[in-house]
mmCIF file of N, CA and C in Angstrom:
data_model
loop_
_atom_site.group_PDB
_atom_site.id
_atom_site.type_symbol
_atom_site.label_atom_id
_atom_site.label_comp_id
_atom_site.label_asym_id
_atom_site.label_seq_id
_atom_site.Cartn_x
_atom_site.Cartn_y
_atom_site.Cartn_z
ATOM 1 N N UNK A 17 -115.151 -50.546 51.978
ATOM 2 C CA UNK A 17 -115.236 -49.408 51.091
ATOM 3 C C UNK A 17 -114.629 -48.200 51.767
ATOM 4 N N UNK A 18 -113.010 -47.476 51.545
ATOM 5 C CA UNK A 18 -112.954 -46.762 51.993
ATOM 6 C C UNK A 18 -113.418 -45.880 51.424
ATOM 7 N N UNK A 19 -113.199 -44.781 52.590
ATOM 8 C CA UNK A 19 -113.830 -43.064 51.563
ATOM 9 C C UNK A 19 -113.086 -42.520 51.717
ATOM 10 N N UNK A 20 -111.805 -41.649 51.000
ATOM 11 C CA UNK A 20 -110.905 -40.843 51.086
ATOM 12 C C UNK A 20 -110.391 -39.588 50.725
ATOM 13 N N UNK A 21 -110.687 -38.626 52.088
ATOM 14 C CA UNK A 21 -110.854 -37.120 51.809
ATOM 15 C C UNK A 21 -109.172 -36.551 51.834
ATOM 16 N N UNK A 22 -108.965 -35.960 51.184
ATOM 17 C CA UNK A 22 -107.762 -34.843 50.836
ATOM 18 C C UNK A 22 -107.907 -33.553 50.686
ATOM 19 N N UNK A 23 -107.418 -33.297 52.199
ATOM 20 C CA UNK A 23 -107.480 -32.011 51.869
ATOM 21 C C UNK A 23 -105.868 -31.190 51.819
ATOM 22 N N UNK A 24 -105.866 -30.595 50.924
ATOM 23 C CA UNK A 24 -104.466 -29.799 50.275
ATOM 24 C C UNK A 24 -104.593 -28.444 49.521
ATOM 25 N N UNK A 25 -103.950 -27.605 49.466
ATOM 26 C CA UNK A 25 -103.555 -26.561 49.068
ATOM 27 C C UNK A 25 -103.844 -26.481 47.202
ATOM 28 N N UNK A 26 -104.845 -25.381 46.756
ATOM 29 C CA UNK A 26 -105.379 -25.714 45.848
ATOM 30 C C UNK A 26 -104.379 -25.700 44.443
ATOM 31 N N UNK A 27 -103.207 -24.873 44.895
ATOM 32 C CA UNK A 27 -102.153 -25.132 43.947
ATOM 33 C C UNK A 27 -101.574 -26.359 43.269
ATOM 34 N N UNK A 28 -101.491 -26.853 44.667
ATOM 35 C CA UNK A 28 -101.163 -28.349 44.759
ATOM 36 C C UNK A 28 -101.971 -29.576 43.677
ATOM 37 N N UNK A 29 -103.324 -29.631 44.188
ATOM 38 C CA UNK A 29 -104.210 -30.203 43.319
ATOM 39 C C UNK A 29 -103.983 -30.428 42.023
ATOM 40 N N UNK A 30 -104.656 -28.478 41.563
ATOM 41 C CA UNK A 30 -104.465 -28.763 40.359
ATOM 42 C C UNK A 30 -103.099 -28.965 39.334
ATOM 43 N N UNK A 31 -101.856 -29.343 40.226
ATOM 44 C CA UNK A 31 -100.660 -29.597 39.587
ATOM 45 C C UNK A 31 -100.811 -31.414 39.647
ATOM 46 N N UNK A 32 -101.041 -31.699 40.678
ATOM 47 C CA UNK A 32 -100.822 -32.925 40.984
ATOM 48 C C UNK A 32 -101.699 -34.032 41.397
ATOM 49 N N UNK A 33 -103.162 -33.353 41.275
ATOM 50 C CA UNK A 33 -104.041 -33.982 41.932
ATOM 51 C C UNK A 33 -104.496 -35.152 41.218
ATOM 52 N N UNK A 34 -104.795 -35.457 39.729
ATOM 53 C CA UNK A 34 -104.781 -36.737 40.009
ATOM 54 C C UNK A 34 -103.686 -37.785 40.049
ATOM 55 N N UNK A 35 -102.524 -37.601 39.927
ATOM 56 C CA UNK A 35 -101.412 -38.590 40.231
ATOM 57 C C UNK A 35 -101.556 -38.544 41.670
ATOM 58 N N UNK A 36 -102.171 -37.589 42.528
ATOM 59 C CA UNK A 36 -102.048 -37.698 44.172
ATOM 60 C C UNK A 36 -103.477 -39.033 44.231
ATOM 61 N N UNK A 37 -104.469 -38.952 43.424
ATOM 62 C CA UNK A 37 -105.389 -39.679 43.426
ATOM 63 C C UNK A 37 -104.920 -40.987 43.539
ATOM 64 N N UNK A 38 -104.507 -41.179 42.146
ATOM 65 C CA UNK A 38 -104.093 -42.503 41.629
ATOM 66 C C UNK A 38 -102.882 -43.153 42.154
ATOM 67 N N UNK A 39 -102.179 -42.648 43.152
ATOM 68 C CA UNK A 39 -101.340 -43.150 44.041
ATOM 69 C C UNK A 39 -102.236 -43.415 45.450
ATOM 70 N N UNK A 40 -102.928 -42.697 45.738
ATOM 71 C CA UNK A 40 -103.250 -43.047 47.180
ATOM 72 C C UNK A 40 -104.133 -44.281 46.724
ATOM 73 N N UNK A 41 -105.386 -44.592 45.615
ATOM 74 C CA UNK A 41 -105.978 -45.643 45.073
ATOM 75 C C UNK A 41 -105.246 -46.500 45.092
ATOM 76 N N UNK A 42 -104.083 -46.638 44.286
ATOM 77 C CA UNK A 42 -102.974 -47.759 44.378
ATOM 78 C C UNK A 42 -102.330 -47.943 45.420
ATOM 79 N N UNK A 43 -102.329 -47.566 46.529
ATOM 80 C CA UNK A 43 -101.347 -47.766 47.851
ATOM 81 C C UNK A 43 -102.714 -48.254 48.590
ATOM 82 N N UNK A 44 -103.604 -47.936 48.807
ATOM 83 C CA UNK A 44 -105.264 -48.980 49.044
ATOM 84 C C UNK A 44 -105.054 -50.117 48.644
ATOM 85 N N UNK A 45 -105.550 -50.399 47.414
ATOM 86 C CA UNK A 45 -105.337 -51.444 46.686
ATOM 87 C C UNK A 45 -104.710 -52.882 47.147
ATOM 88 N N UNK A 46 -103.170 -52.278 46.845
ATOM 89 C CA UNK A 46 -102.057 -52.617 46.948
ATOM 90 C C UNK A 46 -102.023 -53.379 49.361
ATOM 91 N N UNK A 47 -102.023 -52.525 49.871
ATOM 92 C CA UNK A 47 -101.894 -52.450 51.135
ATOM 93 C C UNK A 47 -103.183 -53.504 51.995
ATOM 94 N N UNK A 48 -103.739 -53.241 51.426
ATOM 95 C CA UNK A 48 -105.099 -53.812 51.951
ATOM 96 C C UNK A 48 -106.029 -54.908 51.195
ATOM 97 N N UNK A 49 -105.592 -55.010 49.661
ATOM 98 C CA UNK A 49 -105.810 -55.726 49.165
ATOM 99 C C UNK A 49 -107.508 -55.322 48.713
ATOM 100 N N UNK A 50 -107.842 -54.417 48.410
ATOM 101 C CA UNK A 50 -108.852 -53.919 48.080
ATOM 102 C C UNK A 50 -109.372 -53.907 46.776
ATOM 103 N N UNK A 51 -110.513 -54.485 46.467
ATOM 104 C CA UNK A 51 -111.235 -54.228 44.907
ATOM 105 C C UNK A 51 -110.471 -53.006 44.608
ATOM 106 N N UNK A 52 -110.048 -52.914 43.416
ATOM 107 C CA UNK A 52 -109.792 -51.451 42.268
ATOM 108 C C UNK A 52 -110.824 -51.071 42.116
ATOM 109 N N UNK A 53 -112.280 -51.916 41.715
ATOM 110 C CA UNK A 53 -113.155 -50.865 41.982
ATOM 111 C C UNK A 53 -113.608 -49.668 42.546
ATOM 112 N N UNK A 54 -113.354 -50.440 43.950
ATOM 113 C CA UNK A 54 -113.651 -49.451 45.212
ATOM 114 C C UNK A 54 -112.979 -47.865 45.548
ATOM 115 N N UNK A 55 -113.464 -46.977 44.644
ATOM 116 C CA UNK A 55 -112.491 -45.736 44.716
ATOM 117 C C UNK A 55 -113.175 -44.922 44.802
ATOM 118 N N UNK A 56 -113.373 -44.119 46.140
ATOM 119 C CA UNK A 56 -114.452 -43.386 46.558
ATOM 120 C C UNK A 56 -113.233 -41.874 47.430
ATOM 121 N N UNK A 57 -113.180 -40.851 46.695
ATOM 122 C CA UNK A 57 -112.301 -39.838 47.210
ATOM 123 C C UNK A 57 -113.091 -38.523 46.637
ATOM 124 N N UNK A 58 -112.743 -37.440 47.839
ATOM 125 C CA UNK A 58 -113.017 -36.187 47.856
ATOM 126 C C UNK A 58 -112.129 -35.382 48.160
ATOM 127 N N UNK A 59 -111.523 -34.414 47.636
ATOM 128 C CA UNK A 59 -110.679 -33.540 47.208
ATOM 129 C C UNK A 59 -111.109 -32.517 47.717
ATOM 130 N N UNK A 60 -110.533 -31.858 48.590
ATOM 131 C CA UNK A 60 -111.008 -30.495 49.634
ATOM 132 C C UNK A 60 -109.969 -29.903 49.177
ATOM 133 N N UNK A 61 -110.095 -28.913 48.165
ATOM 134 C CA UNK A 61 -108.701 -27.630 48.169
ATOM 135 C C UNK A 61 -109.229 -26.173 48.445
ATOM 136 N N UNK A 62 -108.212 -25.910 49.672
ATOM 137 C CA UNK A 62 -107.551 -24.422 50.163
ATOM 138 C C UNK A 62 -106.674 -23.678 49.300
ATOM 139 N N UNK A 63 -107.174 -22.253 49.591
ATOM 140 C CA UNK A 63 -106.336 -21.414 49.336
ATOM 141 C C UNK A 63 -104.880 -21.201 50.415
ATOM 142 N N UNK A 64 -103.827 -20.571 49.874
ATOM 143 C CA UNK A 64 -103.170 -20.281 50.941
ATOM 144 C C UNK A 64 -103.551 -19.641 52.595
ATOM 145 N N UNK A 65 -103.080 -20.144 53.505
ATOM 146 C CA UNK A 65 -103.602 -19.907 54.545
ATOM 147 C C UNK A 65 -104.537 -20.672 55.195
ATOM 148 N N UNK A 66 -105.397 -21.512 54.195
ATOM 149 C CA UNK A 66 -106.417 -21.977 55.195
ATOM 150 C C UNK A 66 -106.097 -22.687 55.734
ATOM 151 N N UNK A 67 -104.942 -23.637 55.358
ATOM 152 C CA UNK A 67 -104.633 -24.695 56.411
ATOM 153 C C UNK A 67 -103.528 -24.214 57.042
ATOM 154 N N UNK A 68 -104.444 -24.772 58.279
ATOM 155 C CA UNK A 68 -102.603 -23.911 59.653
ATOM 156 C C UNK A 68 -102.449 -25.162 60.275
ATOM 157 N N UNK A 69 -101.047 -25.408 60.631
ATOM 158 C CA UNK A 69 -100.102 -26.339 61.047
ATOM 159 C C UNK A 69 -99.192 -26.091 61.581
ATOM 160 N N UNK A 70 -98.431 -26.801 62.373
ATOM 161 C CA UNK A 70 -97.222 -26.380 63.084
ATOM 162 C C UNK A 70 -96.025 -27.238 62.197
ATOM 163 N N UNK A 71 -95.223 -26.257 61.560
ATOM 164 C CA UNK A 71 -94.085 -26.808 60.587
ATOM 165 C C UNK A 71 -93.016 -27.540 61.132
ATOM 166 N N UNK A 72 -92.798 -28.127 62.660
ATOM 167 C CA UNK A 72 -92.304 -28.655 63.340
ATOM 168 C C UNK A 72 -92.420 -29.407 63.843
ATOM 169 N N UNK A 73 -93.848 -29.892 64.231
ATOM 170 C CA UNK A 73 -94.465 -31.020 65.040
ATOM 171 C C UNK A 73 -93.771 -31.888 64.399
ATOM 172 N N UNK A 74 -93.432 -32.679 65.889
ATOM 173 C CA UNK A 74 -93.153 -34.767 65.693
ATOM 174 C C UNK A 74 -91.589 -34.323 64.876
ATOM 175 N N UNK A 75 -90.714 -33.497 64.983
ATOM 176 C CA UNK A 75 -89.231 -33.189 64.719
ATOM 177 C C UNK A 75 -89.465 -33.608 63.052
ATOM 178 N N UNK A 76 -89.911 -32.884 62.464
ATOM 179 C CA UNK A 76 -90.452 -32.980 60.859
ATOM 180 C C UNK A 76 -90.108 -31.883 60.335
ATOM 181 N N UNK A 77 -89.822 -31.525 58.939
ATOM 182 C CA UNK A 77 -89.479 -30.488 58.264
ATOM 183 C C UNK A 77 -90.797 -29.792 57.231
ATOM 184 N N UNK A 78 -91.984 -29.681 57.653
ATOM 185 C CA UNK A 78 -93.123 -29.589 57.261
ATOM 186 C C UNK A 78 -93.211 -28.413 56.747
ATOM 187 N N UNK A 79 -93.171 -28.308 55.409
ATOM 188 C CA UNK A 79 -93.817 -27.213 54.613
ATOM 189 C C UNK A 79 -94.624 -26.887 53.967
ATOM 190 N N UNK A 80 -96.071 -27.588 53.759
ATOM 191 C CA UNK A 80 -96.816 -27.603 53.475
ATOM 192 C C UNK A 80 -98.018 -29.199 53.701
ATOM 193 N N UNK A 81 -99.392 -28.938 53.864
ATOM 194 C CA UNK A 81 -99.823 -30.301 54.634
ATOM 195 C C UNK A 81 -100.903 -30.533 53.564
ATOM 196 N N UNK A 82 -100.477 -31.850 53.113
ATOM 197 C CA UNK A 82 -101.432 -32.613 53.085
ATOM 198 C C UNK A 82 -102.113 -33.737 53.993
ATOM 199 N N UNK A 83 -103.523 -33.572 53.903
ATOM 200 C CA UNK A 83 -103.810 -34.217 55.303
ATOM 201 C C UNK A 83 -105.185 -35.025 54.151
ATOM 202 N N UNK A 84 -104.513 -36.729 54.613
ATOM 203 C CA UNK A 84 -105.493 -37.719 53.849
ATOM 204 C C UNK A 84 -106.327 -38.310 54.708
ATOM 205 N N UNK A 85 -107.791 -38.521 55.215
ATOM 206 C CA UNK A 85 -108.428 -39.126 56.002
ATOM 207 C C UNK A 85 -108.809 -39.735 55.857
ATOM 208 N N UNK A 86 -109.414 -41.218 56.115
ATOM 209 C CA UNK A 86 -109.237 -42.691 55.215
ATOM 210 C C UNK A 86 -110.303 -42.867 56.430
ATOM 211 N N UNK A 87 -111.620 -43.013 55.869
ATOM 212 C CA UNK A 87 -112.744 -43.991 56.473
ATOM 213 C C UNK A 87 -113.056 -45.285 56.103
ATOM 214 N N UNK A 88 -112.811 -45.651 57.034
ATOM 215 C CA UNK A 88 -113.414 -47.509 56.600
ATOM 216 C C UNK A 88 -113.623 -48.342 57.539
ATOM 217 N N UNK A 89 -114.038 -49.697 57.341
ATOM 218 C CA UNK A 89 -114.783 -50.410 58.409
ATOM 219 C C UNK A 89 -113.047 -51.302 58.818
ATOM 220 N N UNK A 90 -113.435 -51.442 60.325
ATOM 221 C CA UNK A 90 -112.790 -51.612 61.291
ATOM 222 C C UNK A 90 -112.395 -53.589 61.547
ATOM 223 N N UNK A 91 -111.287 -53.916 60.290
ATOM 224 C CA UNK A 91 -111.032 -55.049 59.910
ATOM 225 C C UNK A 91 -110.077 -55.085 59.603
ATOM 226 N N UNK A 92 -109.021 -53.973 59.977
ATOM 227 C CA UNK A 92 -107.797 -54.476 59.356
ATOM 228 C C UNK A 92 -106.253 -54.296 60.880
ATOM 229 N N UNK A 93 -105.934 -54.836 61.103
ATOM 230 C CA UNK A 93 -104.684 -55.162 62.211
ATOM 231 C C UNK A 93 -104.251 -53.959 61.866
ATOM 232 N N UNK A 94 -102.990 -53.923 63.109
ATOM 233 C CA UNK A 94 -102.654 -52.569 63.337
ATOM 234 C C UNK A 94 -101.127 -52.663 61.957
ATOM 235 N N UNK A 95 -100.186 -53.867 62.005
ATOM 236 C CA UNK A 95 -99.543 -53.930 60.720
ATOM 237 C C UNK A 95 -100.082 -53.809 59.385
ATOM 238 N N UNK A 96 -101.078 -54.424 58.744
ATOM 239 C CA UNK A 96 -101.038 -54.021 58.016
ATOM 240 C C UNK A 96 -101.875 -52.167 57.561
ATOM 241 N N UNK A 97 -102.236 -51.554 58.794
ATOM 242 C CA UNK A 97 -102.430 -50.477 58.876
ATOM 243 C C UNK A 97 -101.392 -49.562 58.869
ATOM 244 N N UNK A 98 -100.261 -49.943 58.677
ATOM 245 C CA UNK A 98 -98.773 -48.844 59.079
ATOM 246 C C UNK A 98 -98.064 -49.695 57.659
ATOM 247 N N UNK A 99 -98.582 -50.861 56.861
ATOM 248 C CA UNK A 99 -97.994 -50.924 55.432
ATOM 249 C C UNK A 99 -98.726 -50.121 54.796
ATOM 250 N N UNK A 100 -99.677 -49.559 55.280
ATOM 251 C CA UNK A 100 -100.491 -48.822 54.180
ATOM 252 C C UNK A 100 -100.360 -47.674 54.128
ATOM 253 N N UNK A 101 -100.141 -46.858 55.436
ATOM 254 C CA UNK A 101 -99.307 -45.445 55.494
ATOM 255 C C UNK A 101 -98.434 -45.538 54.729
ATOM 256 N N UNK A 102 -97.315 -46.361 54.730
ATOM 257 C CA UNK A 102 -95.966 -46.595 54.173
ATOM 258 C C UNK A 102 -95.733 -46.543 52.563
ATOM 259 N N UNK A 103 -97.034 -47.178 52.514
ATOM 260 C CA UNK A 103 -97.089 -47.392 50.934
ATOM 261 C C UNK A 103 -97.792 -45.828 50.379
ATOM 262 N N UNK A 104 -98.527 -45.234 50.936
ATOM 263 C CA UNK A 104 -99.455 -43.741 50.541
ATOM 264 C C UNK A 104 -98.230 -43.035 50.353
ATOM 265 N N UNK A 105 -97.390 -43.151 51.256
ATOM 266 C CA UNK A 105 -96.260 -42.259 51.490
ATOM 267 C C UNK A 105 -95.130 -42.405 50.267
ATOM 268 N N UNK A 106 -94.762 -43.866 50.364
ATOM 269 C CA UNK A 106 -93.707 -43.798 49.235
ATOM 270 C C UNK A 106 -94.717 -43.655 47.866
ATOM 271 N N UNK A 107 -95.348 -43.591 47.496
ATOM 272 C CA UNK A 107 -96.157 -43.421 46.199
ATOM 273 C C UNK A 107 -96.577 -41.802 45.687
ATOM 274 N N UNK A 108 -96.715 -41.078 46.902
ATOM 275 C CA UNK A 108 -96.759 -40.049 46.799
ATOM 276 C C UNK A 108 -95.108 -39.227 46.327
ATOM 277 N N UNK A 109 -94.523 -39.824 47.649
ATOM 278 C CA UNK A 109 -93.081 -39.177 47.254
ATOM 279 C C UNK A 109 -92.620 -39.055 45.732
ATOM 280 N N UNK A 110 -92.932 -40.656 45.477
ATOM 281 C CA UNK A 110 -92.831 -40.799 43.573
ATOM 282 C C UNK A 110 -92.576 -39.448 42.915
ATOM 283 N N UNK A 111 -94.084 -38.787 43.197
ATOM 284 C CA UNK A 111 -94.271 -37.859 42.562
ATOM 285 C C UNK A 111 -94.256 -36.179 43.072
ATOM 286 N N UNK A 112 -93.604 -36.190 44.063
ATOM 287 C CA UNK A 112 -93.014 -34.858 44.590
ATOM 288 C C UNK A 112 -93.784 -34.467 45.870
ATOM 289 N N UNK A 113 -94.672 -35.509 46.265
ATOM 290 C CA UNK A 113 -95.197 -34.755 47.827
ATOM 291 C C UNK A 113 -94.396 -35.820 48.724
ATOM 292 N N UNK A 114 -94.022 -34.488 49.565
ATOM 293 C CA UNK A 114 -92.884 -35.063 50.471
ATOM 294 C C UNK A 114 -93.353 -35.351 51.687
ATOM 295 N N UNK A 115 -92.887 -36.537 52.360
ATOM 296 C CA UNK A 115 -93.252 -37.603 53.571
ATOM 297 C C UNK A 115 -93.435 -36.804 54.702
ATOM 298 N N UNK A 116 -92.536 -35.478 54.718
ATOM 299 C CA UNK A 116 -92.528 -35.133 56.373
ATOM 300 C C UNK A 116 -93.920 -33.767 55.898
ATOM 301 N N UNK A 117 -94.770 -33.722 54.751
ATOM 302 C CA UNK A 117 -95.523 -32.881 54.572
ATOM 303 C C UNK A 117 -97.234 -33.630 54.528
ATOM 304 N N UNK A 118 -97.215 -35.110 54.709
ATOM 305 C CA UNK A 118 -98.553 -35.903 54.774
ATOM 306 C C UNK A 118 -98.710 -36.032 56.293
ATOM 307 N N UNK A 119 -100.322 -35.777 56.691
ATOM 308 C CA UNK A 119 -100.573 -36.230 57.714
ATOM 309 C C UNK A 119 -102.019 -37.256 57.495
ATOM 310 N N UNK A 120 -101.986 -38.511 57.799
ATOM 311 C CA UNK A 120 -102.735 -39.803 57.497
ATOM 312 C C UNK A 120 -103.516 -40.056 58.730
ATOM 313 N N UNK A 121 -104.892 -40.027 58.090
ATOM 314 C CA UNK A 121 -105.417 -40.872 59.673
ATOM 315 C C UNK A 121 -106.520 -41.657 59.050
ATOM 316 N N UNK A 122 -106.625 -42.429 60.621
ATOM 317 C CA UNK A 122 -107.940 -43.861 59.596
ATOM 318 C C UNK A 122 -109.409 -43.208 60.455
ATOM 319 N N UNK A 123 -110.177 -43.408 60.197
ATOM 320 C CA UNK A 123 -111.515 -43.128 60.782
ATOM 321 C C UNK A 123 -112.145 -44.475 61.042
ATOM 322 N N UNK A 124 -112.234 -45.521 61.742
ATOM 323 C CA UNK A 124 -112.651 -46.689 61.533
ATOM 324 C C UNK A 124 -114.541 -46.863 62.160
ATOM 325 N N UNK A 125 -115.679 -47.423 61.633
ATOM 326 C CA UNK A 125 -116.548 -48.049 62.217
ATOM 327 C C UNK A 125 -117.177 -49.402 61.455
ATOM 328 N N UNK A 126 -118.220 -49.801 61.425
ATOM 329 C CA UNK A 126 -118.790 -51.197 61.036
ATOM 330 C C UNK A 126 -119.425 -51.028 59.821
ATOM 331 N N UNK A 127 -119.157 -52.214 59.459
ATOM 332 C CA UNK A 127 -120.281 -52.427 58.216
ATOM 333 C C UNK A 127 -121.753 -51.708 58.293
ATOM 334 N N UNK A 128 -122.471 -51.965 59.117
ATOM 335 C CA UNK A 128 -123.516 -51.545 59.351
ATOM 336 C C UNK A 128 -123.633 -49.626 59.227
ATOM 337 N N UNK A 129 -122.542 -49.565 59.178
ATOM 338 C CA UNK A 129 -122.611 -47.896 59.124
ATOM 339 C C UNK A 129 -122.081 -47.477 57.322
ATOM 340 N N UNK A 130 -122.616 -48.287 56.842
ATOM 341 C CA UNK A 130 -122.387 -47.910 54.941
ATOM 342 C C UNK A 130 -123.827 -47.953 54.383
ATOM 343 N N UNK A 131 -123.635 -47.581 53.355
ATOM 344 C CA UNK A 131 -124.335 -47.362 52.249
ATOM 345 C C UNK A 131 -124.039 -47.057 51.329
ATOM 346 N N UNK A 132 -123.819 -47.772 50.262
ATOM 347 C CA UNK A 132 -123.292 -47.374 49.019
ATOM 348 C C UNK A 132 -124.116 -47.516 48.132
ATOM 349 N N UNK A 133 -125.136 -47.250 47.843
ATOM 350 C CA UNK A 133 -126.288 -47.598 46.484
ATOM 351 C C UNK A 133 -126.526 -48.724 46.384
ATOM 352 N N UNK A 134 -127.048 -49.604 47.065
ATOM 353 C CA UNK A 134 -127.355 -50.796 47.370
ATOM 354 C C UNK A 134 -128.406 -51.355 48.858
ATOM 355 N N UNK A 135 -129.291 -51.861 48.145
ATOM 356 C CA UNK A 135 -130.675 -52.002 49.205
ATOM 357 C C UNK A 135 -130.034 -53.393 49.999
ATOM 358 N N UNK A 136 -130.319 -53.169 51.301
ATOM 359 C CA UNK A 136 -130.131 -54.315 52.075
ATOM 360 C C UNK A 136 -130.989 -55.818 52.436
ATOM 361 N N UNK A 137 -131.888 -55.660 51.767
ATOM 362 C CA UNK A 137 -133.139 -56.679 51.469
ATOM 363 C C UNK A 137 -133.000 -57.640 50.578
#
């Protein structure tokens, strides 16, 4: 069950936010082979300014950041962890957020560290 926070520029959102949804859901999906069910995301939007970045890091043309943080349990290889960047990325592009402006990271721990509305007994 991942959980997937976005945080982006509140302009952004409300232009694009749920096609930003429904692409990163489908690049899950798709990448990892994940229930469609499973769609658990939180949407953090800033005003201008709040997010500070360096528009250069890693020789990138960065003008604005979206930054997606992807928690989940700690089962998936390091390939198909970099098809799944790949895929967030081209899915997004689709729709006008540009590759050198996402920054992706995984948060990984165990099963034992969930809870989703469901008793363990």
């Amino acid at each position: 069950m991942p959980l997937v926070q976005i945080d982006l520029e509140r302009s952004l959102a409300e232009r694009l936010g749920g096609q930003i949804s429904d692409g990163i859901h489908q690049a899950l999906v798709d990448a990892l082979g994940m229930d469609p069910t499973d769609k658990f995301q939180i949407f953090r939007t800033h005003a201008p300014g709040e997010i500070v970045f360096d528009p250069a890091y890693n020789g990138v043309d960065r003008r604005r950041l979206v930054s997606v943080q992807i928690q989940m349990v700690h089962m998936y290889d390091v390939t198909t962890k970099w098809a799944m960047f790949d895929e967030i990325a081209k899915r997004l592009e689709e729709i006008g957020v540009r590759n050198d402006d996402l920054l992706i990271s995984i948060v990984e721990n165990g099963f034992e560290d969930w809870y989703a509305g469901k008793s363990r007994s």
